[in-house]
Amino acid sequence: MEGNITEGLRYVGAGLATLGMFGAAIGVGNIFASYLDAAMRNPSAAPQQSGNLFLGMALAEALGLFAFVISILILFAA
């Protein structure tokens, strides 16, 4: 009986850990929306900000990948 409860709680923990991926998706959407808004207001400054755009996207996606790795570790670690 105790093994079943532990296994069930492991699935709950892995599911909660994946919520970080939703946050990363929202963050990337906000980054691109802000970039497009700024590019439409001042098109001459858009090329200078593309490096910041991709850096912010990469950092937000890294947090989503970390959340995924943590959930996999929760599921399959001993």
Short mmCIF file of N, CA and C in Angstrom, two decimals:
data_model
loop_
_atom_site.label_atom_id
_atom_site.label_comp_id
_atom_site.label_asym_id
_atom_site.label_seq_id
_atom_site.Cartn_x
_atom_site.Cartn_y
_atom_site.Cartn_z
N MET A 1 0.82 -1.20 0.00
CA MET A 1 0.00 0.00 0.00
C MET A 1 0.86 1.26 0.00
N GLU A 2 1.93 1.22 0.79
CA GLU A 2 2.77 2.41 0.88
C GLU A 2 3.47 2.72 -0.43
N GLY A 3 3.83 1.70 -1.19
CA GLY A 3 4.47 1.91 -2.48
C GLY A 3 3.56 2.61 -3.47
N ASN A 4 2.27 2.32 -3.43
CA ASN A 4 1.32 2.94 -4.33
C ASN A 4 1.15 4.42 -4.02
N ILE A 5 1.13 4.76 -2.74
CA ILE A 5 1.00 6.17 -2.36
C ILE A 5 2.23 6.95 -2.79
N THR A 6 3.40 6.35 -2.58
CA THR A 6 4.65 7.01 -2.97
C THR A 6 4.70 7.22 -4.48
N GLU A 7 4.27 6.22 -5.22
CA GLU A 7 4.28 6.35 -6.68
C GLU A 7 3.29 7.41 -7.15
N GLY A 8 2.13 7.46 -6.53
CA GLY A 8 1.15 8.47 -6.89
C GLY A 8 1.64 9.88 -6.59
N LEU A 9 2.29 10.05 -5.43
CA LEU A 9 2.83 11.36 -5.10
C LEU A 9 3.97 11.75 -6.02
N ARG A 10 4.69 10.76 -6.53
CA ARG A 10 5.75 11.05 -7.49
C ARG A 10 5.16 11.64 -8.77
N TYR A 11 4.04 11.09 -9.22
CA TYR A 11 3.38 11.64 -10.41
C TYR A 11 2.84 13.04 -10.17
N VAL A 12 2.32 13.27 -8.98
CA VAL A 12 1.82 14.61 -8.64
C VAL A 12 2.97 15.62 -8.64
N GLY A 13 4.10 15.23 -8.05
CA GLY A 13 5.26 16.13 -8.02
C GLY A 13 5.80 16.41 -9.41
N ALA A 14 5.83 15.40 -10.26
CA ALA A 14 6.31 15.61 -11.63
C ALA A 14 5.36 16.53 -12.39
N GLY A 15 4.07 16.37 -12.17
CA GLY A 15 3.11 17.25 -12.83
C GLY A 15 3.23 18.68 -12.38
N LEU A 16 3.46 18.88 -11.08
CA LEU A 16 3.64 20.24 -10.58
C LEU A 16 4.95 20.85 -11.08
N ALA A 17 5.97 20.03 -11.26
CA ALA A 17 7.25 20.54 -11.76
C ALA A 17 7.13 21.01 -13.21
N THR A 18 6.22 20.44 -13.97
CA THR A 18 6.07 20.85 -15.36
C THR A 18 5.35 22.18 -15.52
N LEU A 19 4.82 22.72 -14.43
CA LEU A 19 4.18 24.03 -14.52
C LEU A 19 5.18 25.11 -14.92
N GLY A 20 6.46 24.88 -14.66
CA GLY A 20 7.48 25.83 -15.08
C GLY A 20 7.55 25.97 -16.59
N MET A 21 7.15 24.94 -17.31
CA MET A 21 7.15 25.04 -18.78
C MET A 21 6.06 25.99 -19.26
N PHE A 22 4.95 26.05 -18.56
CA PHE A 22 3.91 27.01 -18.93
C PHE A 22 4.40 28.44 -18.71
N GLY A 23 5.11 28.64 -17.62
CA GLY A 23 5.68 29.96 -17.35
C GLY A 23 6.68 30.38 -18.41
N ALA A 24 7.48 29.41 -18.89
CA ALA A 24 8.45 29.72 -19.94
C ALA A 24 7.73 30.08 -21.24
N ALA A 25 6.66 29.38 -21.55
CA ALA A 25 5.91 29.69 -22.77
C ALA A 25 5.29 31.08 -22.70
N ILE A 26 4.75 31.42 -21.57
CA ILE A 26 4.18 32.77 -21.40
C ILE A 26 5.27 33.82 -21.50
N GLY A 27 6.44 33.53 -20.90
CA GLY A 27 7.55 34.48 -20.95
C GLY A 27 8.05 34.72 -22.36
N VAL A 28 8.19 33.66 -23.14
CA VAL A 28 8.65 33.81 -24.52
C VAL A 28 7.63 34.59 -25.34
N GLY A 29 6.36 34.33 -25.11
CA GLY A 29 5.32 35.09 -25.80
C GLY A 29 5.37 36.56 -25.47
N ASN A 30 5.59 36.88 -24.20
CA ASN A 30 5.70 38.28 -23.81
C ASN A 30 6.93 38.94 -24.41
N ILE A 31 8.03 38.22 -24.48
CA ILE A 31 9.26 38.77 -25.06
C ILE A 31 9.04 39.14 -26.52
N PHE A 32 8.47 38.22 -27.29
CA PHE A 32 8.26 38.50 -28.71
C PHE A 32 7.19 39.57 -28.93
N ALA A 33 6.17 39.59 -28.09
CA ALA A 33 5.15 40.62 -28.22
C ALA A 33 5.72 42.00 -27.95
N SER A 34 6.56 42.10 -26.94
CA SER A 34 7.18 43.39 -26.63
C SER A 34 8.14 43.82 -27.73
N TYR A 35 8.88 42.85 -28.28
CA TYR A 35 9.80 43.18 -29.36
C TYR A 35 9.04 43.67 -30.60
N LEU A 36 7.98 42.99 -30.96
CA LEU A 36 7.22 43.42 -32.13
C LEU A 36 6.57 44.78 -31.91
N ASP A 37 6.09 45.02 -30.71
CA ASP A 37 5.50 46.32 -30.39
C ASP A 37 6.56 47.42 -30.53
N ALA A 38 7.73 47.18 -29.99
CA ALA A 38 8.80 48.19 -30.07
C ALA A 38 9.30 48.35 -31.50
N ALA A 39 9.36 47.26 -32.26
CA ALA A 39 9.83 47.34 -33.65
C ALA A 39 8.85 48.12 -34.53
N MET A 40 7.57 48.02 -34.23
CA MET A 40 6.59 48.76 -35.00
C MET A 40 6.62 50.25 -34.65
N ARG A 41 6.98 50.58 -33.43
CA ARG A 41 7.05 51.99 -33.04
C ARG A 41 8.32 52.66 -33.58
N ASN A 42 9.44 51.92 -33.58
CA ASN A 42 10.71 52.48 -34.02
C ASN A 42 11.46 51.42 -34.84
N PRO A 43 11.14 51.30 -36.14
CA PRO A 43 11.76 50.25 -36.96
C PRO A 43 13.28 50.39 -37.11
N SER A 44 13.81 51.58 -36.96
CA SER A 44 15.26 51.73 -37.13
C SER A 44 16.04 51.15 -35.96
N ALA A 45 15.42 51.02 -34.80
CA ALA A 45 16.11 50.47 -33.63
C ALA A 45 15.93 48.96 -33.49
N ALA A 46 15.11 48.36 -34.33
CA ALA A 46 14.83 46.93 -34.20
C ALA A 46 16.06 46.05 -34.41
N PRO A 47 16.93 46.31 -35.40
CA PRO A 47 18.09 45.42 -35.57
C PRO A 47 19.04 45.42 -34.37
N GLN A 48 19.14 46.53 -33.67
CA GLN A 48 20.04 46.57 -32.52
C GLN A 48 19.49 45.75 -31.34
N GLN A 49 18.20 45.56 -31.31
CA GLN A 49 17.58 44.85 -30.18
C GLN A 49 17.37 43.37 -30.45
N SER A 50 17.69 42.88 -31.63
CA SER A 50 17.44 41.47 -31.92
C SER A 50 18.33 40.56 -31.09
N GLY A 51 19.54 41.01 -30.75
CA GLY A 51 20.40 40.21 -29.88
C GLY A 51 19.80 40.02 -28.50
N ASN A 52 19.24 41.11 -27.96
CA ASN A 52 18.55 41.02 -26.67
C ASN A 52 17.32 40.12 -26.75
N LEU A 53 16.65 40.15 -27.89
CA LEU A 53 15.48 39.31 -28.09
C LEU A 53 15.85 37.84 -27.99
N PHE A 54 16.89 37.43 -28.71
CA PHE A 54 17.27 36.03 -28.71
C PHE A 54 17.89 35.59 -27.39
N LEU A 55 18.57 36.49 -26.70
CA LEU A 55 19.11 36.16 -25.38
C LEU A 55 17.98 35.93 -24.38
N GLY A 56 17.00 36.81 -24.38
CA GLY A 56 15.85 36.63 -23.49
C GLY A 56 15.07 35.37 -23.81
N MET A 57 14.92 35.07 -25.10
CA MET A 57 14.21 33.86 -25.49
C MET A 57 14.97 32.63 -25.01
N ALA A 58 16.29 32.63 -25.18
CA ALA A 58 17.09 31.48 -24.78
C ALA A 58 17.04 31.26 -23.27
N LEU A 59 17.08 32.34 -22.50
CA LEU A 59 17.02 32.20 -21.05
C LEU A 59 15.65 31.69 -20.58
N ALA A 60 14.59 32.18 -21.20
CA ALA A 60 13.25 31.73 -20.83
C ALA A 60 13.06 30.26 -21.21
N GLU A 61 13.54 29.86 -22.36
CA GLU A 61 13.43 28.47 -22.78
C GLU A 61 14.28 27.56 -21.91
N ALA A 62 15.43 28.06 -21.46
CA ALA A 62 16.28 27.25 -20.57
C ALA A 62 15.55 26.95 -19.27
N LEU A 63 14.81 27.91 -18.75
CA LEU A 63 14.04 27.66 -17.53
C LEU A 63 12.96 26.60 -17.77
N GLY A 64 12.35 26.63 -18.93
CA GLY A 64 11.37 25.60 -19.27
C GLY A 64 12.00 24.23 -19.40
N LEU A 65 13.18 24.17 -19.99
CA LEU A 65 13.88 22.89 -20.10
C LEU A 65 14.33 22.38 -18.74
N PHE A 66 14.74 23.27 -17.86
CA PHE A 66 15.11 22.86 -16.51
C PHE A 66 13.91 22.26 -15.79
N ALA A 67 12.75 22.86 -15.95
CA ALA A 67 11.54 22.33 -15.33
C ALA A 67 11.22 20.94 -15.88
N PHE A 68 11.42 20.73 -17.17
CA PHE A 68 11.18 19.43 -17.77
C PHE A 68 12.15 18.38 -17.24
N VAL A 69 13.42 18.76 -17.12
CA VAL A 69 14.43 17.82 -16.62
C VAL A 69 14.13 17.46 -15.17
N ILE A 70 13.72 18.41 -14.37
CA ILE A 70 13.39 18.12 -12.98
C ILE A 70 12.20 17.17 -12.91
N SER A 71 11.21 17.36 -13.76
CA SER A 71 10.05 16.45 -13.73
C SER A 71 10.45 15.04 -14.16
N ILE A 72 11.34 14.92 -15.13
CA ILE A 72 11.81 13.58 -15.55
C ILE A 72 12.62 12.95 -14.43
N LEU A 73 13.44 13.74 -13.73
CA LEU A 73 14.20 13.20 -12.61
C LEU A 73 13.28 12.73 -11.48
N ILE A 74 12.22 13.46 -11.24
CA ILE A 74 11.28 13.05 -10.20
C ILE A 74 10.62 11.73 -10.57
N LEU A 75 10.27 11.57 -11.85
CA LEU A 75 9.59 10.35 -12.28
C LEU A 75 10.49 9.12 -12.27
N PHE A 76 11.72 9.25 -12.77
CA PHE A 76 12.52 8.08 -13.03
C PHE A 76 13.72 7.91 -12.10
N ALA A 77 13.90 8.79 -11.17
CA ALA A 77 15.01 8.63 -10.21
C ALA A 77 14.59 7.63 -9.13
N ALA A 78 15.56 7.02 -8.58
CA ALA A 78 15.29 5.99 -7.56
C ALA A 78 14.83 6.65 -6.31
#
